[in-house]
Coordinates of C-alpha atoms in Angstrom, one line a residue:
M844 CA 213.4 123.2 42.2
G845 CA 213.5 126.6 43.9
R846 CA 213.9 126.9 47.6
V847 CA 210.8 127.0 49.9
S848 CA 210.7 130.3 51.8
V849 CA 210.9 130.2 55.6
R850 CA 207.3 131.4 55.9
E851 CA 206.1 128.6 53.5
F852 CA 208.2 126.1 55.5
Y853 CA 206.9 126.8 58.9
V854 CA 203.3 127.6 57.9
G855 CA 203.3 124.5 55.7
V856 CA 204.4 122.3 58.6
A857 CA 201.9 124.0 60.9
L858 CA 199.1 123.2 58.5
V859 CA 200.2 119.5 58.6
V860 CA 199.7 119.4 62.4
G861 CA 196.7 121.8 62.4
F862 CA 198.3 124.3 64.7
V863 CA 198.5 127.6 62.9
R864 CA 198.3 131.0 64.5
G865 CA 197.9 134.3 62.7
G866 CA 200.5 136.2 64.8
P867 CA 202.8 135.9 67.8
I868 CA 201.3 134.7 71.1
T869 CA 201.2 137.6 73.5
S870 CA 198.8 136.4 76.2
C871 CA 198.2 133.4 78.4
S872 CA 194.8 132.7 76.8
E873 CA 196.5 131.8 73.5
T874 CA 199.0 129.2 75.0
P875 CA 198.3 125.5 75.1
Y876 CA 198.0 125.6 78.9
P877 CA 196.5 129.0 79.7
D878 CA 195.8 128.3 83.4
V879 CA 199.4 127.2 84.0
C880 CA 200.6 130.3 82.2
R881 CA 198.4 132.6 84.3
A882 CA 199.5 131.1 87.5
A883 CA 203.2 131.5 86.5
V884 CA 203.3 134.7 84.4
G885 CA 200.1 136.2 85.7
S886 CA 197.3 138.1 84.0
G887 CA 196.1 141.7 83.9
T888 CA 198.4 144.1 85.8
R889 CA 200.9 141.4 86.9
Q890 CA 201.3 140.2 83.3
E891 CA 201.9 143.8 82.1
E892 CA 204.5 144.3 84.8
S893 CA 206.2 141.1 83.8
K894 CA 206.2 142.1 80.1
A895 CA 207.7 145.5 81.0
V896 CA 210.8 143.7 82.3
L897 CA 210.9 140.7 79.9
S898 CA 209.2 139.8 76.7
F899 CA 206.2 137.5 77.1
A900 CA 208.3 134.7 75.5
K901 CA 211.2 135.2 77.9
A902 CA 208.9 135.5 80.9
N903 CA 207.6 132.0 80.2
V904 CA 211.1 130.5 79.8
V905 CA 212.2 132.1 83.1
E906 CA 209.3 130.6 84.9
A907 CA 209.9 127.2 83.3
L908 CA 213.6 127.4 84.4
Q909 CA 212.6 128.3 88.0
R910 CA 210.2 125.4 88.2
A911 CA 212.7 122.9 86.6
S912 CA 215.4 124.1 89.0
L913 CA 213.2 123.4 91.9
V914 CA 212.3 119.9 90.6
H915 CA 216.0 119.1 90.1
A916 CA 216.9 120.3 93.6
R917 CA 214.2 118.2 95.2
A918 CA 215.1 115.1 93.3
S919 CA 218.8 115.5 94.1
M920 CA 218.1 115.4 97.8
V921 CA 216.8 111.8 97.6
R922 CA 219.2 109.2 98.9
R923 CA 219.5 107.1 95.8
G924 CA 221.4 104.3 97.6
E925 CA 218.2 103.5 99.5
L926 CA 216.2 102.9 96.3
D927 CA 215.8 99.5 94.7
R928 CA 217.9 98.8 91.6
R929 CA 215.2 99.6 88.9
T930 CA 214.0 102.7 90.7
R931 CA 217.5 104.0 91.1
A932 CA 218.2 103.4 87.3
A933 CA 215.1 105.5 86.4
W934 CA 215.9 108.2 89.0
E935 CA 219.5 108.6 87.8
D936 CA 218.3 109.0 84.2
C937 CA 215.8 111.7 85.3
L938 CA 218.4 113.6 87.3
A939 CA 220.7 113.7 84.2
L940 CA 217.9 114.7 82.0
S941 CA 216.6 117.4 84.2
Q942 CA 220.2 118.8 84.3
Q943 CA 220.1 118.9 80.5
T944 CA 216.8 120.7 80.6
L945 CA 218.3 123.4 82.8
R946 CA 221.2 123.7 80.3
Q947 CA 218.8 124.1 77.4
L948 CA 216.7 126.8 79.2
N949 CA 219.8 128.7 80.3
R950 CA 221.0 128.7 76.6
V951 CA 217.7 130.1 75.5
L952 CA 217.9 132.9 78.0
N953 CA 221.6 133.7 78.0
E954 CA 223.1 132.9 74.6
T955 CA 223.0 134.8 71.3
S956 CA 220.9 132.5 69.2
S957 CA 218.7 132.1 66.2
A958 CA 215.0 131.3 66.3
D959 CA 216.0 127.9 65.0
D960 CA 218.3 127.4 68.0
E961 CA 215.6 128.3 70.5
L962 CA 213.1 126.0 68.9
T963 CA 215.6 123.2 69.0
W964 CA 216.6 123.7 72.6
L965 CA 213.0 124.1 73.8
S966 CA 212.0 121.0 71.8
A967 CA 214.9 119.1 73.4
A968 CA 213.8 120.2 76.9
I969 CA 210.4 118.7 76.4
T970 CA 212.0 115.5 75.1
H971 CA 214.1 115.3 78.3
H972 CA 211.0 115.5 80.4
E973 CA 209.1 112.9 78.4
T974 CA 212.1 110.6 78.4
C975 CA 212.3 110.7 82.2
R976 CA 208.7 109.6 82.5
D977 CA 209.2 106.9 79.9
G978 CA 212.1 105.4 81.9
F979 CA 209.9 104.9 84.9
R980 CA 207.1 103.4 82.8
E981 CA 209.2 100.9 80.9
L982 CA 210.7 99.5 84.1
G983 CA 207.2 99.0 85.5
L984 CA 207.5 101.9 88.0
G985 CA 204.4 104.0 87.2
S986 CA 203.5 104.4 90.9
G987 CA 207.0 105.5 91.7
L988 CA 206.8 108.2 89.0
S989 CA 203.6 109.6 90.3
S990 CA 205.1 110.1 93.8
S991 CA 208.4 111.6 92.5
P992 CA 209.3 115.2 92.1
F993 CA 209.6 114.7 88.3
V994 CA 205.9 115.2 87.6
S995 CA 205.5 118.2 89.9
G996 CA 205.5 121.9 89.2
N997 CA 203.8 121.8 85.8
V998 CA 207.3 121.9 84.2
L999 CA 206.2 120.0 81.0
E1000 CA 203.2 122.4 80.6
M1001 CA 205.4 125.5 81.0
L1002 CA 207.9 124.1 78.5
S1003 CA 205.1 123.5 76.0
N1004 CA 203.8 127.1 76.5
S1005 CA 207.3 128.4 76.0
L1006 CA 207.7 126.4 72.8
A1007 CA 204.4 127.6 71.4
V1008 CA 205.2 131.2 72.0
A1009 CA 208.7 130.9 70.5
R1010 CA 207.3 129.2 67.4
S1011 CA 204.5 131.7 66.9
E1012 CA 207.1 134.5 67.0
L1013 CA 209.1 132.7 64.3
V1014 CA 206.1 132.1 62.0
S1015 CA 205.0 135.8 62.3
T1016 CA 208.4 137.3 61.7
L1017 CA 209.5 135.0 58.9
G1018 CA 212.2 133.6 61.2
R1019 CA 216.0 134.1 61.2
R1020 CA 217.2 130.8 59.7
N1021 CA 220.8 131.8 59.5
R1022 CA 222.6 128.5 59.3
R1023 CA 223.6 127.9 55.7
L1024 CA 224.8 124.7 54.1
L1025 CA 228.1 125.1 52.3
S1026 CA 230.7 123.1 50.4
R1027 CA 231.6 119.5 50.3
G1028 CA 228.1 118.3 51.2
F1029 CA 228.3 119.2 54.9
P1030 CA 226.2 121.7 56.8
A1031 CA 227.8 125.1 57.5
W1032 CA 228.0 124.3 61.1
V1033 CA 230.8 121.9 60.1
S1034 CA 233.6 124.4 59.7
A1035 CA 236.1 124.2 56.9
A1036 CA 238.7 122.7 59.2
N1037 CA 236.2 120.0 60.3
R1038 CA 235.3 119.2 56.7
R1039 CA 239.0 118.7 56.0
L1040 CA 239.1 116.3 59.0
L1041 CA 236.1 114.3 57.7
L1042 CA 237.7 113.9 54.3
S1043 CA 241.3 113.2 55.4
S1044 CA 243.4 110.8 57.5
P1045 CA 243.4 110.8 61.3
A1046 CA 246.9 112.3 61.3
M1047 CA 245.6 115.5 63.0
A1048 CA 244.3 113.6 66.1
D1049 CA 244.8 115.0 69.5
V1050 CA 244.9 111.6 71.1
T1051 CA 245.0 108.0 69.8
V1052 CA 243.1 105.1 71.3
A1053 CA 244.6 101.6 70.6
K1054 CA 243.5 98.4 72.3
D1055 CA 247.0 96.9 71.9
G1056 CA 248.6 99.7 73.9
S1057 CA 250.2 101.4 70.9
G1058 CA 248.3 104.7 71.4
D1059 CA 247.8 107.2 74.2
Y1060 CA 244.9 105.3 75.8
K1061 CA 243.5 101.8 75.6
T1062 CA 239.8 102.8 75.9
I1063 CA 237.6 105.4 74.3
S1064 CA 236.2 106.2 77.7
A1065 CA 239.6 107.4 78.8
A1066 CA 240.0 109.7 75.8
A1067 CA 236.4 111.0 76.4
A1068 CA 237.4 111.9 80.0
V1069 CA 240.4 113.9 78.7
A1070 CA 238.2 115.7 76.3
A1071 CA 235.8 116.6 79.1
N1072 CA 238.6 118.0 81.3
R1073 CA 240.4 119.9 78.6
S1074 CA 240.5 123.7 78.7
G1075 CA 238.8 125.6 75.9
S1076 CA 236.3 124.3 73.4
A1077 CA 238.4 123.8 70.3
R1078 CA 237.7 120.6 68.2
F1079 CA 239.2 117.6 70.0
V1080 CA 239.9 114.7 67.7
V1081 CA 240.2 111.1 68.9
Y1082 CA 241.6 108.6 66.5
V1083 CA 240.4 105.1 67.4
K1084 CA 242.6 102.4 65.8
A1085 CA 241.0 99.2 64.4
G1086 CA 239.9 96.8 67.0
V1087 CA 236.8 95.7 69.0
Y1088 CA 236.3 97.9 72.1
S1089 CA 234.0 96.4 74.6
E1090 CA 232.9 99.4 76.7
N1091 CA 230.0 101.8 77.4
V1092 CA 231.1 105.3 76.5
E1093 CA 229.6 108.6 77.5
I1094 CA 230.8 111.7 75.6
S1095 CA 229.7 114.9 77.4
A1096 CA 232.2 117.4 76.0
D1097 CA 231.4 119.7 73.1
N1098 CA 233.2 119.5 69.8
V1099 CA 234.5 116.0 70.0
M1100 CA 235.3 113.9 66.9
L1101 CA 235.8 110.2 66.8
V1102 CA 237.7 108.9 63.7
G1103 CA 238.0 105.2 63.2
D1104 CA 239.7 103.0 60.6
G1105 CA 236.4 102.3 58.9
M1106 CA 233.1 100.4 59.3
D1107 CA 233.6 97.0 60.9
K1108 CA 237.2 97.8 61.5
T1109 CA 236.9 100.1 64.5
V1110 CA 234.0 98.6 66.6
V1111 CA 232.6 99.8 69.9
T1112 CA 230.3 97.1 71.4
G1113 CA 228.1 96.6 74.5
E1114 CA 225.1 94.6 75.6
K1115 CA 223.1 96.7 78.1
N1116 CA 219.3 96.3 77.7
V1117 CA 216.0 96.9 79.3
Q1118 CA 215.4 93.2 80.0
D1119 CA 218.3 93.2 82.3
G1120 CA 217.2 96.3 84.2
S1121 CA 218.5 99.3 82.2
T1122 CA 216.3 102.0 80.8
T1123 CA 216.3 102.4 77.1
Y1124 CA 218.0 105.7 77.5
A1125 CA 220.8 104.3 79.6
S1126 CA 221.3 101.1 77.5
A1127 CA 223.4 102.9 74.8
T1128 CA 226.8 101.4 74.0
V1129 CA 227.9 105.0 73.1
A1130 CA 226.0 108.0 74.2
V1131 CA 226.7 111.6 73.2
T1132 CA 225.4 114.7 74.9
G1133 CA 228.0 117.3 74.0
S1134 CA 227.2 119.6 71.0
G1135 CA 229.0 119.5 67.7
F1136 CA 229.9 115.8 67.8
I1137 CA 231.3 114.2 64.7
A1138 CA 232.0 110.5 64.0
K1139 CA 233.7 109.0 60.9
G1140 CA 234.6 105.4 60.1
M1141 CA 233.2 103.8 63.2
T1142 CA 230.8 100.9 64.1
F1143 CA 228.6 101.2 67.1
E1144 CA 227.0 98.0 68.2
N1145 CA 224.7 96.5 70.8
T1146 CA 224.9 92.7 70.9
A1147 CA 222.1 92.0 73.4
G1148 CA 220.1 90.4 70.6
P1149 CA 216.4 90.5 69.8
G1150 CA 215.3 88.6 72.9
K1151 CA 216.5 91.4 75.2
Y1152 CA 214.1 93.9 73.6
Q1153 CA 215.3 97.6 73.8
A1154 CA 219.1 97.7 73.5
V1155 CA 220.6 100.9 72.0
A1156 CA 223.8 100.9 70.1
F1157 CA 224.2 104.6 69.8
R1158 CA 222.3 107.5 71.4
S1159 CA 222.8 111.1 70.2
G1160 CA 221.5 114.2 71.9
S1161 CA 224.2 116.2 70.3
D1162 CA 223.1 119.4 68.6
L1163 CA 224.6 120.1 65.2
S1164 CA 226.2 116.7 64.9
V1165 CA 227.4 114.7 61.9
Y1166 CA 227.8 111.0 61.3
F1167 CA 229.8 110.1 58.2
Q1168 CA 230.5 106.5 56.9
C1169 CA 229.5 104.9 60.2
S1170 CA 227.6 101.7 61.0
F1171 CA 225.0 101.3 63.7
K1172 CA 224.2 97.6 64.6
G1173 CA 221.6 96.2 66.9
Y1174 CA 218.1 94.8 66.9
Q1175 CA 215.4 96.7 68.8
D1176 CA 216.1 100.4 69.2
T1177 CA 219.5 100.4 67.5
L1178 CA 220.0 104.1 66.7
Y1179 CA 218.5 106.6 69.2
A1180 CA 218.4 109.9 67.4
Y1181 CA 217.4 111.4 70.7
A1182 CA 217.2 115.1 70.3
Q1183 CA 218.4 118.3 68.5
R1184 CA 219.8 118.6 64.9
Q1185 CA 221.6 115.7 63.4
F1186 CA 222.9 114.7 60.0
Y1187 CA 223.8 111.1 58.8
R1188 CA 225.6 110.5 55.5
D1189 CA 226.7 107.2 53.9
C1190 CA 225.8 105.3 57.1
D1191 CA 224.6 101.7 57.6
I1192 CA 221.8 101.1 60.2
Y1193 CA 220.9 97.5 61.1
G1194 CA 217.9 96.5 63.3
T1195 CA 214.5 94.9 63.8
V1196 CA 211.9 96.8 65.9
D1197 CA 211.8 100.7 66.0
F1198 CA 215.5 100.6 65.2
I1199 CA 215.7 104.3 64.1
F1200 CA 213.9 106.2 66.8
G1201 CA 213.9 109.3 69.0
N1202 CA 212.9 113.0 68.7
A1203 CA 215.8 114.7 67.0
A1204 CA 215.5 116.7 63.8
A1205 CA 217.4 114.1 61.9
V1206 CA 218.2 113.8 58.2
L1207 CA 219.7 110.5 56.9
Q1208 CA 220.9 110.8 53.4
K1209 CA 222.5 108.1 51.1
C1210 CA 222.3 105.6 54.0
N1211 CA 221.7 101.8 53.9
I1212 CA 218.9 100.6 56.2
L1213 CA 219.3 96.9 56.7
V1214 CA 216.5 94.9 58.3
R1215 CA 217.3 91.9 60.4
R1216 CA 215.3 88.9 61.5
P1217 CA 213.4 89.6 64.7
M1218 CA 212.1 87.2 67.3
N1219 CA 209.4 84.7 66.3
G1220 CA 206.1 86.4 66.1
Q1221 CA 207.5 90.0 65.9
K1222 CA 207.1 92.4 63.1
N1223 CA 209.9 94.6 61.9
V1224 CA 209.4 98.4 62.1
I1225 CA 212.1 100.7 60.8
T1226 CA 211.2 104.0 62.6
A1227 CA 209.4 105.1 65.8
Q1228 CA 209.6 108.9 65.9
G1229 CA 208.9 110.6 69.2
R1230 CA 207.5 114.0 68.6
S1231 CA 205.1 114.7 71.5
D1232 CA 204.3 118.4 71.0
P1233 CA 202.9 119.9 67.7
N1234 CA 205.4 122.8 68.0
Q1235 CA 208.6 120.7 68.2
N1236 CA 210.8 121.1 65.1
S1237 CA 211.7 117.4 65.1
G1238 CA 211.2 114.4 62.8
I1239 CA 213.1 111.8 60.9
S1240 CA 213.8 112.5 57.2
I1241 CA 215.2 109.6 55.2
V1242 CA 216.4 110.8 51.8
D1243 CA 218.0 109.0 48.8
S1244 CA 218.6 105.9 50.9
R1245 CA 218.1 102.2 50.5
V1246 CA 215.9 99.8 52.6
S1247 CA 216.8 96.1 52.2
P1248 CA 217.1 92.9 54.2
A1249 CA 220.3 92.2 56.0
E1250 CA 219.6 88.5 55.9
S1251 CA 216.7 86.2 54.9
L1252 CA 213.5 87.3 56.6
G1253 CA 211.1 84.6 55.4
S1254 CA 207.5 85.7 56.0
V1255 CA 208.3 88.5 58.6
R1256 CA 206.2 91.6 57.9
S1257 CA 208.2 94.8 57.8
F1258 CA 206.9 98.4 58.0
L1259 CA 208.4 101.9 57.5
G1260 CA 207.3 103.2 60.9
R1261 CA 204.8 103.5 63.7
P1262 CA 203.8 106.4 65.9
W1263 CA 205.6 106.3 69.2
K1264 CA 204.3 109.7 70.3
E1265 CA 201.2 111.7 69.3
Y1266 CA 202.8 114.0 66.7
S1267 CA 205.2 111.5 65.2
R1268 CA 206.7 112.8 62.0
T1269 CA 208.7 110.7 59.5
V1270 CA 209.2 110.9 55.7
F1271 CA 210.9 108.6 53.1
L1272 CA 212.0 110.7 50.1
R1273 CA 213.3 109.2 46.9
C1274 CA 214.3 106.0 48.6
D1275 CA 214.7 102.5 47.2
L1276 CA 212.3 100.3 49.2
D1277 CA 212.8 96.6 48.9
G1278 CA 209.8 94.2 48.6
L1279 CA 210.2 93.4 52.3
I1280 CA 208.0 96.4 53.0
D1281 CA 204.4 95.4 53.7
P1282 CA 201.9 96.9 51.2
A1283 CA 200.3 98.8 54.1
G1284 CA 203.6 100.6 54.7
W1285 CA 203.0 101.7 58.2
L1286 CA 201.9 100.1 61.5
E1287 CA 199.6 101.3 64.3
W1288 CA 201.2 101.7 67.7
S1289 CA 198.1 101.2 69.7
G1290 CA 194.6 101.2 68.1
D1291 CA 193.9 104.6 66.6
F1292 CA 196.5 106.4 68.7
A1293 CA 198.0 109.3 66.8
L1294 CA 196.7 108.2 63.4
S1295 CA 195.2 111.6 62.7
T1296 CA 197.9 113.8 64.4
L1297 CA 201.0 112.1 63.0
Y1298 CA 202.7 113.2 59.7
Y1299 CA 204.0 110.3 57.7
G1300 CA 204.9 111.0 54.0
E1301 CA 206.4 109.2 51.0
Y1302 CA 207.7 110.9 48.0
Q1303 CA 209.0 109.4 44.7
N1304 CA 210.2 106.2 46.3
T1305 CA 211.1 103.3 44.0
G1306 CA 211.5 99.5 44.3
D1307 CA 209.3 96.6 44.9
G1308 CA 208.1 98.0 48.3
A1309 CA 207.3 101.5 47.1
A1310 CA 203.8 101.1 45.7
T1311 CA 201.4 103.3 47.6
S1312 CA 198.1 101.9 46.4
G1313 CA 197.7 99.6 49.4
R1314 CA 199.0 102.0 52.0
V1315 CA 197.2 102.9 55.2
K1316 CA 194.3 105.3 55.0
W1317 CA 195.1 107.3 58.2
G1318 CA 194.4 111.0 58.4
G1319 CA 198.0 111.8 59.0
Y1320 CA 199.5 109.7 56.2
R1321 CA 200.1 111.3 52.8
V1322 CA 201.6 110.4 49.5
I1323 CA 203.5 113.6 48.8
T1324 CA 203.0 114.9 45.3
S1325 CA 204.3 118.4 45.7
A1326 CA 208.1 119.0 45.4
A1327 CA 207.7 122.1 47.6
E1328 CA 206.1 120.0 50.4
A1329 CA 208.8 117.3 50.1
D1330 CA 211.5 120.0 50.2
Q1331 CA 210.4 121.0 53.7
F1332 CA 212.3 117.9 54.8
S1333 CA 215.5 118.5 52.9
V1334 CA 218.8 119.2 54.6
N1335 CA 218.4 122.8 53.5
N1336 CA 215.1 123.4 55.3
F1337 CA 214.7 120.7 58.0
I1338 CA 217.9 121.2 59.9
G1339 CA 218.5 124.9 59.3
G1340 CA 220.3 125.4 56.0
S1341 CA 219.6 127.7 53.0
F1342 CA 221.1 125.8 50.1
W1343 CA 223.7 123.3 49.1
I1344 CA 226.7 124.0 46.8
P1345 CA 227.5 120.9 44.7
S1346 CA 230.2 118.8 46.4
T1347 CA 233.2 117.0 45.1
G1348 CA 234.3 115.3 48.2
V1349 CA 230.9 113.9 49.2
P1350 CA 228.2 113.9 46.4
F1351 CA 225.1 115.6 47.6
T1352 CA 221.7 116.6 46.3
P1353 CA 221.0 120.1 47.5
E1354 CA 217.2 119.9 47.5
I1355 CA 214.4 117.4 47.1

């Protein structure tokens, strides 16, 4: 089919969430939180003075940055050693997340970027703020959150206003979607050199990790520290030899690549979980925050088991990241596609409850989704997408993939997804759905929460679980019949590309 124009894409998605504007937002009265905007940017003469120096869009971002900086400064002054263990865990997450918010806002203001970049970074900033609050709540610390600096200053409202203004400008100007998708089935933001790395042996590695001592380092964490302290930002390749590495790894540097010896050969494993006092965010066996991350031939695992509830195997907040021939193994909350633009190809994902979740703009193509047996009395749910603002450019798109049981499930009911946040957005496109999928297809989160504001779609799926006649009747659910609508969620359109060129190294379908 032909490509969907940028205007058709953004206006089409805006129609889905009922949030369409005829032109760019140029005054506080048009923002989601007009009173907060007026107090920050001003109105009348003050607003005109502000606009004379900065565009209305930039003025909102500047104010959001100032307020977020003040919140971070106040929170940093607290003596964390005096906090109890759970409060300290949530507080540490929030400090790290607020630091990431500052980085995103500075990028919007100071870097040469496309409209797609700005939407991604502002969307991520909102996700950081929401995740901070979620950490307090899931550890039973709601009262502690209300008295903390993290809910002060109307930061979330200012971020939402900034995002709405940025998106209105994009819709009205047709956008500047300048990231094309090129050869060998990878997005253009994977350079030719990186594509060669993905399709070749690890001989070009900068460092080698080997548990038996035959490499440069015995742990992945040690190699990640070298990457973080290196000069320059060139691609840094870490070859991880076959073995089981029991460690929790944080990769903060940009342009890092992990290359293993293959799924189930190179395994990184951990067991942090919420039941034992971690937040979901901090429970990840491997967590990546640096941009441009690539992984090939790795298994990321959390062995806490279904009885420990939320226990993340892999968390990615890496913008423009690629995961190729990797395996993600866990139970509840296995793969945390946390934020920004991500692409998964030929990967295996195992889990039980909400095991592909988060608020990234993520496309999973040609992947195997393997459903495990949960605890007695639990239902299986594959996705829990976390879009909390109608202007965020995030969602989970699962394309040309297979959903099947990893083991005998007996009578366990299994569902495609449930709405974690109000504007949850997930699609299954041309997937093979095993009969394990309940005829209703999708599950409520809590009563009628988000059932009219979510966007859940299915398009040309096959298999015993693909029949849509018995699906839910929610306002936000749709059986997609238009190829143009489905193509809004292709790699071309959803994570910033123009088109695909047929690949020889990695077979790829360019459009839906």
